[in-house]
Amino acid sequence: MINIITALHCEAKPVIDFFRLKEFNSTNGLRVFANDDICLAVGGIGKSCTIASTAYMHGLSKGSANTAWLNMGIAGHNSHALGKGFLVNKITDAESGQNWYPVMPGGLKIPSEKLVTVTKPEGQYPHGPLYDMEASGFFSTAARFTTVELIHCFKVVSDNSSHPANTITKSMVIDLIGGQLSTIKQVIDYMRTLSAEAISAGAEPIEYRMLLDRWNFSAYQKHELKKCLRRIEMIDHIHTALSPEILALDNAGDVIKHLNTLIASFPMRISI
Amino acid sequence: MFSSIYVEHDIMNHPRVSEICRRYPNSHIIECTHYGEIFNRRSQNFRLQKNNPSLILARKNNKRVMETPISYGLGGKNNFYFSHMLNCFYDCRYCFLQGMYRSAFYVLFVNYEDFMIDIDTAIKDTNDECYFFSGYDCDSLAFEPVSLFTESFLPFFSRYPNSWLELRTKSTQIRSLLQRDPINNCIVAYSLSPSIIADKIENKAPSLENRLAAIQKLQMLGWRVGLRFDPIILVSDYQSLYAEFFREVFSVVNPDTLHSVTLGEFRLPTAFHANMTKLFPEEPLFGTVTQTSKNVVTYSLDTGTQLMDYCRQLVLQYVPESQLFTQGSA
């Protein structure tokens, strides 16, 4: 699953159209579009709007720690040409001076640039970074919900010292983002793959839910149950925890005792 | 090779940094304040990062030379380790680094001269034979063409004939050693496992065959070599596997320039084991060990004792007891 956070509908439109996202669950000030595995929020300009929409989307995705996150939108730069797209490799918050470092993907030949998040539109474009108003709020919030490898910012240059921010129009933004759709798709495909890898590594043991449904486990017992089932899966791929003996047990405590006895009976060596 | 190279602001103009960045013209060079901003941050996935690690160039400001744990040594009284690099190019599934560090990025500390000052101080303070182990947090040789670690540290250690430098490695990057005269107080210590184990769980590392070939080349030129059978892994039919393995190794290794042999059973600090199990829940290796003391996960006492006694008896067929050391808890 990928969550995409944008500030403006004109930034989102090309992606909404390309991936055929349908609007749903929109609230006051926050529009949400989705298909089976992409969810996109248009949350408004600025850090506080971005923080709110990121947190909202985390709730919508049921708090999954393996969801990938993408902040996509426009940014200014001193000299880069309009329409050029960049993955952000360093985010600095102009207010606090704090830095975040997205993990640059290997194998994707996409230009990258550092970025500064400002509270007001940057009119002077001091040399070096891109300028936006959302990335630091987005990244700092998303990093509470997932690991940094699954969080990226992709920005398309919409204004520079020759074409300042007051020349930007909605249709221009749609065209600029639309011009980078193939790159955006590359980024999304990459993040999908990474998210899937994270999900498969963190998957629950196969019988976990079945056992939870059958007996009442305390929070501690759930933790122990997962450990036992993981151990059984690790050591003996053939063996199943769902035996007639276990199904005949009365309570969660007996189940965990039984599983520990089972584990102790396995020859503790790997087969090569 | 690296999509990104992070460089601490204060060392942007360091000669080693300039040289390394020159070697990777296609890498994004990203300035940071301190390597910990990236290396130590929360919410990282070691496993995902290991697919495509970046490089961080930094300065090590303190704790450059540390005393080793009590059970770690080669018979000397004064044992130290120093880490010019964090994380390893290889991806051995048993390695504690994946449980210890949040990040899989490589950190190279470029201020070698500061390490040398601290090593000099440690030697003068002890006024006795010292051992310095360099491969604790990384493979000592795998990054040599870029780090030029031995090019710097071998001439340095040649000035201290009463102190030893151990290079711990699985690497075949030995050109820098083959191109210079050996120094008497350097041990090139190879970590070795049976082929069938190496192929399965020592990902990206050179094959046993290639490591043995490297050992032969080094010994022919007079380098002191160490053999590190660590970790010993409990597998089905380990008796015949390890008997054949030791026979193979000792048929190649010249006992005349063999410095030492160490044996160590598979063991991990408890917290590291927990982290590694979360990263690799499907890995059977992590399911074979159990909590044996407050801080260590290893084979159960009987199993471990049987395994190590057996391997010890095998190795003693080839080397005298004075050259054999057992490494304890990690």
XYZ file of C-alpha atoms in Angstrom:
602
model
C 0.000 0.000 0.000
C 1.247 3.497 -0.833
C -0.002 6.708 0.693
C 0.601 9.834 -1.379
C 0.344 13.255 0.237
C -0.098 16.351 -1.876
C -0.986 19.917 -0.999
C -3.009 20.938 -4.028
C -5.553 19.209 -6.248
C -3.710 20.411 -9.361
C -0.613 18.566 -8.091
C -2.644 15.413 -7.565
C -4.788 15.448 -10.683
C -2.351 13.827 -13.142
C -1.739 10.977 -10.700
C -5.436 10.616 -9.881
C -6.226 10.339 -13.581
C -3.325 8.035 -14.431
C -3.969 5.534 -11.656
C -7.767 5.978 -11.848
C -8.150 6.856 -8.214
C -11.702 7.299 -7.005
C -12.641 9.901 -4.435
C -13.832 8.552 -1.102
C -13.853 9.404 2.560
C -13.201 13.086 1.926
C -13.706 15.398 4.880
C -13.718 19.127 5.364
C -10.402 20.334 3.982
C -9.080 16.900 3.089
C -9.910 15.081 -0.115
C -8.953 11.429 -0.423
C -8.689 9.356 -3.598
C -7.860 5.683 -3.808
C -7.644 2.464 -5.753
C -6.695 -0.977 -4.448
C -3.194 -0.088 -3.400
C -2.728 3.673 -3.728
C -4.347 6.202 -1.449
C -3.847 9.896 -2.153
C -4.720 12.844 0.068
C -4.989 16.471 -0.978
C -4.521 18.229 2.331
C -3.652 21.851 1.725
C -0.541 23.992 1.719
C 1.909 24.154 4.581
C 3.411 21.963 7.288
C 0.471 21.794 9.648
C -1.924 20.731 6.852
C 0.595 18.107 5.744
C 1.081 16.783 9.262
C -2.681 16.492 9.671
C -3.253 14.759 6.363
C -0.351 12.337 6.969
C -1.721 11.397 10.381
C -5.232 11.026 8.952
C -3.984 8.736 6.198
C -2.126 6.617 8.728
C -5.414 6.048 10.487
C -7.118 5.212 7.194
C -4.450 2.605 6.387
C -5.196 0.975 9.777
C -1.782 1.860 11.128
C 0.236 -0.501 8.986
C 3.961 -0.124 9.631
C 4.836 -1.347 6.145
C 2.882 1.210 4.150
C 5.059 3.304 1.843
C 4.702 7.094 1.866
C 5.259 9.608 -0.912
C 5.005 13.390 -0.717
C 4.578 14.684 -4.226
C 4.304 18.226 -5.433
C 5.881 21.361 -6.757
C 8.926 23.224 -5.489
C 11.002 26.266 -6.337
C 14.689 26.441 -7.183
C 17.143 29.151 -8.092
C 18.117 27.833 -11.498
C 16.702 24.387 -12.329
C 14.439 24.412 -15.354
C 10.683 24.311 -14.885
C 9.326 20.792 -15.084
C 12.472 19.066 -13.851
C 11.712 16.359 -11.307
C 13.799 15.366 -8.296
C 13.777 12.853 -5.520
C 14.690 14.684 -2.353
C 17.850 13.410 -0.634
C 17.905 15.793 2.315
C 15.143 17.814 3.909
C 15.894 20.778 6.130
C 13.230 22.575 8.072
C 14.044 26.278 7.816
C 12.320 27.062 11.136
C 13.990 24.467 13.325
C 17.140 23.677 11.327
C 16.372 19.962 11.724
C 17.378 17.580 8.931
C 15.924 14.345 7.556
C 17.563 12.062 5.010
C 15.375 9.893 2.775
C 17.130 6.690 1.731
C 17.935 7.064 -1.949
C 16.870 4.067 -4.032
C 19.561 2.115 -5.809
C 19.012 1.301 -9.445
C 16.660 4.206 -10.145
C 18.345 6.816 -12.294
C 16.364 9.766 -10.979
C 18.087 13.059 -10.202
C 18.037 14.030 -6.557
C 18.364 17.332 -4.782
C 18.287 18.655 -1.266
C 15.279 20.670 -0.142
C 14.378 23.287 2.433
C 10.851 23.536 3.809
C 9.841 27.107 4.467
C 6.779 28.601 6.116
C 6.174 31.228 3.433
C 6.758 30.980 -0.326
C 10.444 31.582 -1.047
C 10.904 34.536 -3.346
C 14.698 34.841 -3.345
C 15.736 31.182 -3.966
C 19.105 31.245 -2.174
C 21.412 28.961 -4.131
C 21.390 25.243 -3.684
C 18.252 23.565 -2.507
C 14.696 23.203 -3.691
C 12.112 25.073 -1.646
C 8.695 23.833 -0.628
C 6.292 24.195 2.270
C 5.389 20.602 3.151
C 8.250 18.059 3.061
C 9.595 18.454 6.597
C 6.107 18.157 8.105
C 5.410 15.128 5.951
C 8.658 13.271 6.573
C 8.807 13.864 10.316
C 5.241 12.608 10.680
C 5.477 9.613 8.347
C 8.672 8.498 10.128
C 6.555 7.913 13.231
C 4.536 5.320 11.355
C 7.049 3.469 9.226
C 10.757 3.064 8.546
C 12.644 5.745 6.634
C 13.303 3.473 3.634
C 9.597 3.616 2.851
C 9.289 7.417 2.798
C 10.100 9.622 -0.185
C 9.531 13.102 -1.514
C 9.320 13.814 -5.222
C 9.210 17.433 -6.342
C 8.765 19.061 -9.733
C 10.230 22.513 -10.267
C 7.416 24.988 -10.804
C 9.221 28.288 -10.226
C 12.737 29.674 -10.318
C 14.457 33.061 -10.325
C 13.340 33.671 -13.934
C 9.788 32.415 -13.399
C 8.833 33.260 -9.814
C 6.041 31.680 -7.782
C 3.497 34.363 -8.622
C 3.509 33.140 -12.246
C 2.280 29.648 -11.296
C -1.183 28.647 -12.480
C -3.254 25.526 -11.843
C -3.074 24.350 -15.420
C 0.691 24.899 -15.422
C 1.071 22.692 -12.336
C -1.050 19.965 -13.929
C 1.187 20.072 -17.010
C 4.420 20.091 -14.996
C 3.409 17.123 -12.830
C 1.943 15.361 -15.871
C 5.301 15.710 -17.591
C 6.921 13.692 -14.811
C 4.335 10.906 -14.667
C 6.651 8.193 -15.965
C 9.196 9.058 -13.250
C 6.483 9.233 -10.612
C 5.305 5.782 -11.712
C 8.879 4.495 -11.419
C 9.078 5.802 -7.883
C 5.703 4.315 -6.967
C 6.617 0.920 -8.449
C 9.898 0.951 -6.525
C 8.135 1.789 -3.279
C 5.520 -0.911 -3.895
C 8.295 -3.500 -4.196
C 9.992 -2.298 -1.045
C 6.746 -2.220 0.888
C 5.942 -5.764 -0.238
C 9.361 -6.925 0.954
C 8.790 -5.282 4.317
C 5.366 -6.880 4.594
C 6.604 -10.391 3.798
C 9.414 -10.128 6.359
C 7.030 -8.892 9.028
C 4.183 -11.267 8.253
C 2.394 -12.895 11.154
C 2.956 -16.603 11.680
C 0.440 -18.550 9.663
C -1.596 -20.019 12.493
C -1.500 -16.959 14.728
C -4.958 -15.613 13.924
C -6.527 -19.076 14.036
C -5.226 -19.663 17.542
C -6.243 -16.174 18.673
C -9.779 -16.846 17.495
C -9.992 -20.094 19.437
C -8.678 -19.021 22.879
C -8.485 -15.828 24.867
C -4.862 -14.645 25.006
C -3.644 -11.785 27.174
C -1.355 -9.191 25.603
C 1.701 -10.944 27.058
C 0.441 -14.339 25.905
C -0.092 -13.012 22.375
C 3.534 -11.941 22.334
C 4.628 -15.377 23.588
C 2.364 -17.108 21.086
C 3.909 -15.219 18.184
C 7.395 -16.080 19.413
C 6.555 -19.778 19.682
C 4.892 -19.954 16.277
C 7.793 -18.102 14.650
C 10.219 -20.503 16.230
C 8.255 -23.505 14.983
C 8.106 -22.007 11.491
C 11.848 -21.327 11.580
C 12.936 -24.740 12.782
C 10.478 -27.049 11.141
C 8.652 -25.779 8.093
C 6.657 -28.967 7.791
C 5.276 -29.053 11.290
C 2.043 -27.333 12.054
C 1.036 -25.985 15.429
C -2.572 -26.933 14.744
C -2.503 -30.536 15.917
C -5.375 -32.519 17.519
C -3.461 -32.276 20.817
C -3.427 -28.518 20.781
C -7.037 -28.241 19.684
C -8.054 -30.285 22.724
C -6.478 -27.825 25.188
C -8.571 -25.674 27.479
C -6.917 -22.301 27.593
C -4.238 -20.015 26.199
C -1.747 -20.793 28.969
C -1.879 -24.520 28.173
C -1.447 -23.750 24.481
C 1.764 -21.848 25.116
C 3.078 -24.561 27.448
C 2.319 -27.156 24.806
C 4.072 -25.170 22.069
C 7.168 -24.712 24.228
C 7.265 -28.459 24.883
C 6.955 -29.051 21.152
C 9.819 -26.678 20.432
C 12.015 -28.361 23.035
C 11.437 -31.701 21.303
C 12.810 -30.542 17.945
C 16.454 -31.356 17.134
C 17.976 -27.879 17.344
C 20.136 -27.886 14.300
C 19.712 -26.572 10.819
C 19.591 -28.876 7.840
C 21.882 -27.964 5.017
C 28.315 1.527 -6.516
C 26.819 3.827 -3.840
C 23.701 5.746 -4.786
C 24.564 8.214 -2.016
C 27.662 9.205 -0.080
C 26.995 11.203 3.077
C 29.847 13.385 4.244
C 30.118 15.180 7.567
C 30.345 18.924 7.056
C 33.611 19.259 8.996
C 35.513 16.829 6.785
C 34.207 17.883 3.362
C 37.739 18.923 2.394
C 39.590 16.003 3.991
C 41.991 14.464 1.423
C 40.630 10.964 1.979
C 37.076 12.225 1.449
C 38.035 13.981 -1.773
C 39.765 10.886 -3.075
C 36.865 8.577 -2.227
C 34.254 10.895 -3.752
C 36.379 11.091 -6.888
C 36.089 7.331 -7.222
C 32.281 7.533 -7.254
C 31.416 10.372 -9.644
C 27.828 9.155 -10.082
C 27.010 9.091 -6.388
C 24.967 11.861 -4.814
C 27.169 13.620 -2.262
C 25.024 14.723 0.644
C 26.353 16.840 3.458
C 25.375 16.009 7.023
C 26.332 17.373 10.412
C 27.184 14.114 12.162
C 27.084 10.527 10.936
C 24.751 9.625 13.775
C 22.000 11.733 12.156
C 21.735 8.998 9.560
C 23.331 5.936 11.118
C 21.696 6.082 14.542
C 18.250 7.426 13.726
C 15.208 5.443 14.765
C 12.761 3.784 12.375
C 15.234 2.057 10.082
C 15.047 -1.351 8.487
C 18.469 -3.015 8.343
C 17.215 -5.709 6.009
C 15.828 -3.281 3.437
C 18.932 -1.104 3.618
C 21.225 -4.076 3.075
C 19.919 -4.327 -0.495
C 21.453 -0.959 -1.341
C 23.631 0.485 1.407
C 25.011 3.988 1.152
C 28.392 5.158 2.403
C 28.907 7.655 5.206
C 32.259 9.383 5.590
C 32.851 10.646 9.096
C 35.340 11.560 11.772
C 35.515 9.397 14.905
C 35.858 11.845 17.757
C 36.201 9.564 20.757
C 36.343 5.958 21.985
C 38.568 5.070 19.078
C 40.502 2.330 20.840
C 38.609 0.130 23.294
C 39.474 -2.869 25.435
C 38.046 -6.138 24.131
C 35.607 -8.280 26.154
C 37.419 -10.496 28.663
C 36.902 -13.731 26.710
C 38.313 -12.272 23.486
C 42.012 -12.700 22.871
C 44.936 -14.739 21.622
C 46.729 -15.359 24.850
C 47.891 -11.781 25.325
C 47.103 -9.762 28.452
C 46.397 -6.455 26.750
C 43.736 -6.678 24.077
C 42.149 -3.774 22.278
C 39.924 -3.268 19.276
C 39.483 -0.311 16.985
C 36.983 0.166 14.195
C 37.868 2.387 11.292
C 34.669 1.195 9.633
C 31.204 0.169 10.735
C 29.271 -2.562 8.928
C 30.487 -5.185 6.535
C 30.240 -5.671 2.800
C 29.178 -9.228 3.306
C 25.824 -10.389 4.548
C 26.425 -13.393 6.755
C 23.164 -14.354 8.359
C 24.766 -15.168 11.716
C 26.532 -11.823 12.013
C 25.791 -9.806 15.140
C 26.146 -6.504 13.259
C 22.629 -6.847 11.843
C 21.305 -7.036 15.367
C 23.525 -4.331 16.808
C 23.147 -1.512 14.309
C 19.970 0.198 13.199
C 21.443 1.009 9.805
C 23.168 -1.171 7.210
C 25.005 1.821 5.729
C 28.786 1.682 5.819
C 30.518 4.273 7.954
C 34.167 4.951 7.194
C 36.058 7.060 9.716
C 38.655 8.901 7.705
C 40.730 10.291 10.598
C 43.160 7.377 10.672
C 45.839 9.550 12.248
C 43.709 10.075 15.355
C 43.305 6.310 15.688
C 47.084 5.958 15.453
C 47.618 8.528 18.199
C 45.285 6.563 20.471
C 46.944 3.245 19.612
C 50.326 4.785 20.393
C 48.980 5.995 23.736
C 47.570 2.554 24.576
C 50.897 0.897 23.792
C 52.884 3.399 25.866
C 50.413 3.173 28.752
C 50.587 -0.627 28.980
C 54.314 -0.819 28.277
C 53.815 -4.481 27.371
C 52.815 -6.666 24.429
C 49.443 -5.567 23.043
C 46.995 -7.004 20.563
C 44.900 -4.715 18.406
C 41.927 -6.278 16.624
C 40.706 -4.311 13.634
C 37.854 -6.402 12.238
C 35.301 -6.193 15.019
C 32.724 -3.963 13.290
C 33.660 -4.663 9.686
C 35.746 -6.856 7.414
C 39.278 -5.482 7.644
C 40.114 -5.958 3.961
C 36.885 -5.979 1.931
C 36.915 -2.203 1.364
C 40.712 -1.905 1.095
C 40.868 -0.604 -2.513
C 38.897 2.436 -1.350
C 39.690 2.768 2.340
C 43.462 2.089 1.936
C 43.320 0.904 5.533
C 46.319 -1.431 5.407
C 48.337 1.066 3.392
C 48.064 3.415 6.348
C 48.137 1.051 9.307
C 50.738 -1.527 8.315
C 53.609 0.991 8.127
C 52.339 2.396 11.449
C 52.329 -0.988 13.185
C 55.739 -1.864 11.761
C 57.074 0.762 14.214
C 55.734 -1.260 17.159
C 57.181 -4.767 16.767
C 56.006 -5.718 20.244
C 52.351 -5.096 19.406
C 50.127 -7.110 17.126
C 47.587 -6.062 14.540
C 44.938 -8.587 13.589
C 43.162 -8.112 10.261
C 39.943 -10.155 10.480
C 38.554 -10.938 7.060
C 36.764 -13.184 4.577
C 38.031 -11.062 1.705
C 40.279 -11.833 -1.230
C 41.236 -8.134 -1.547
C 44.825 -8.882 -0.616
C 46.663 -7.023 -3.362
C 47.959 -4.391 -0.957
C 49.475 -7.189 1.157
C 50.934 -9.058 -1.791
C 52.607 -5.867 -3.016
C 54.563 -5.183 0.156
C 56.898 -7.026 2.456
C 55.071 -8.716 5.304
C 55.397 -7.264 8.762
C 56.045 -9.765 11.508
C 53.456 -8.444 13.900
C 50.439 -8.562 11.599
C 48.046 -11.521 11.635
C 45.809 -11.906 8.602
C 43.011 -13.864 10.225
C 40.540 -15.601 7.951
C 37.034 -16.495 9.096
C 36.221 -19.869 7.605
C 33.198 -22.159 7.484
C 32.499 -25.383 5.619
C 31.556 -24.673 1.994
C 28.036 -25.889 2.360
C 27.427 -23.498 5.270
C 29.290 -20.616 3.623
C 27.292 -20.983 0.414
C 24.015 -20.963 2.291
C 24.436 -18.233 4.895
C 27.604 -16.218 4.133
C 25.964 -14.136 1.428
C 28.216 -12.137 -0.883
C 31.395 -13.481 0.762
C 34.114 -15.193 -1.292
C 33.864 -18.977 -1.408
C 35.886 -21.136 0.969
C 37.985 -22.185 -1.998
C 38.874 -18.590 -2.838
C 39.657 -17.745 0.763
C 41.979 -20.739 1.033
C 43.698 -19.643 -2.170
C 44.229 -16.198 -0.662
C 45.672 -17.766 2.494
C 48.103 -19.782 0.408
C 49.300 -16.705 -1.472
C 49.813 -14.783 1.750
C 51.665 -17.595 3.434
C 53.956 -18.043 0.446
C 55.078 -14.455 0.911
C 55.622 -14.921 4.634
C 52.514 -13.277 6.138
C 51.411 -14.647 9.506
C 47.961 -16.152 9.088
C 45.251 -16.912 11.598
C 42.312 -19.241 11.176
C 39.051 -18.238 12.788
C 36.499 -21.012 12.920
C 33.833 -18.767 14.336
C 30.953 -19.296 14.466
C 30.802 -23.057 14.572
C 27.264 -23.837 13.423
C 25.306 -26.847 14.581
C 24.043 -28.691 11.508
C 22.733 -32.161 10.852
C 25.673 -34.556 10.661
C 28.108 -31.900 11.877
C 30.621 -34.578 12.834
C 31.488 -35.662 9.308
C 30.989 -32.164 7.890
C 33.491 -30.520 10.228
C 35.926 -33.442 10.064
C 36.099 -33.085 6.302
C 36.229 -29.269 6.557
C 39.212 -29.205 8.904
C 40.963 -31.790 6.797
C 40.456 -29.594 3.737
C 41.688 -26.439 5.452
C 44.754 -27.946 7.051
C 45.748 -29.661 3.830
C 46.208 -26.180 2.369
C 47.494 -24.112 5.284
C 51.200 -24.093 6.035
C 51.680 -24.634 9.786
C 55.022 -22.727 9.750
C 53.430 -19.304 9.366
C 50.209 -20.129 11.142
C 49.895 -17.761 14.076
C 46.793 -19.021 15.819
C 43.500 -20.811 15.493
C 40.322 -19.846 17.288
C 37.059 -21.704 17.747
C 33.777 -20.140 18.782
C 30.269 -21.563 18.824
C 27.413 -19.564 17.374
C 26.357 -17.049 20.009
C 24.657 -13.667 20.142
C 23.791 -11.099 22.770
C 20.130 -11.547 23.639
C 19.014 -8.140 22.387
C 20.805 -8.602 19.080
C 19.202 -12.010 18.616
C 15.770 -10.471 19.207
C 16.433 -7.803 16.573
C 17.722 -10.330 14.065
C 14.715 -12.575 14.554
C 12.405 -9.640 13.805
C 14.358 -8.838 10.643
C 14.531 -12.438 9.440
C 11.616 -14.331 10.997
C 12.023 -17.114 8.438
C 15.682 -17.847 9.304
C 16.008 -21.307 10.906
C 19.439 -20.486 12.324
C 17.928 -18.136 14.897
C 15.543 -20.810 16.109
C 18.320 -23.223 17.067
C 19.735 -21.185 19.936
C 18.378 -20.563 23.363
C 18.954 -18.226 26.300
C 21.813 -19.697 28.310
C 22.730 -16.760 30.503
C 21.410 -13.298 31.229
C 22.843 -11.743 28.139
C 23.699 -14.491 25.691
C 21.797 -16.738 23.338
C 23.673 -19.802 22.155
C 23.330 -23.570 21.927
C 22.143 -25.339 25.051
C 24.947 -26.272 27.421
C 25.147 -29.980 26.567
C 24.820 -29.433 22.831
C 27.326 -26.614 22.769
C 29.834 -28.491 24.877
C 29.554 -31.570 22.689
C 29.949 -29.515 19.523
C 32.930 -27.509 20.713
C 34.717 -30.448 22.331
C 34.367 -32.382 19.108
C 35.718 -29.541 16.959
C 38.492 -28.853 19.410
C 39.663 -32.472 19.281
C 39.610 -32.352 15.489
C 41.662 -29.154 15.299
C 44.203 -30.448 17.822
C 45.064 -33.139 15.316
C 46.577 -30.355 13.231
C 47.828 -27.648 15.611
C 49.404 -27.699 19.070
C 47.277 -26.649 22.043
C 49.394 -23.520 22.492
C 48.060 -22.180 19.186
C 44.387 -22.917 19.815
C 42.069 -20.469 21.583
C 38.396 -20.646 22.306
C 36.348 -17.476 22.013
C 33.627 -17.105 24.592
C 30.424 -15.096 24.718
C 30.038 -12.217 22.182
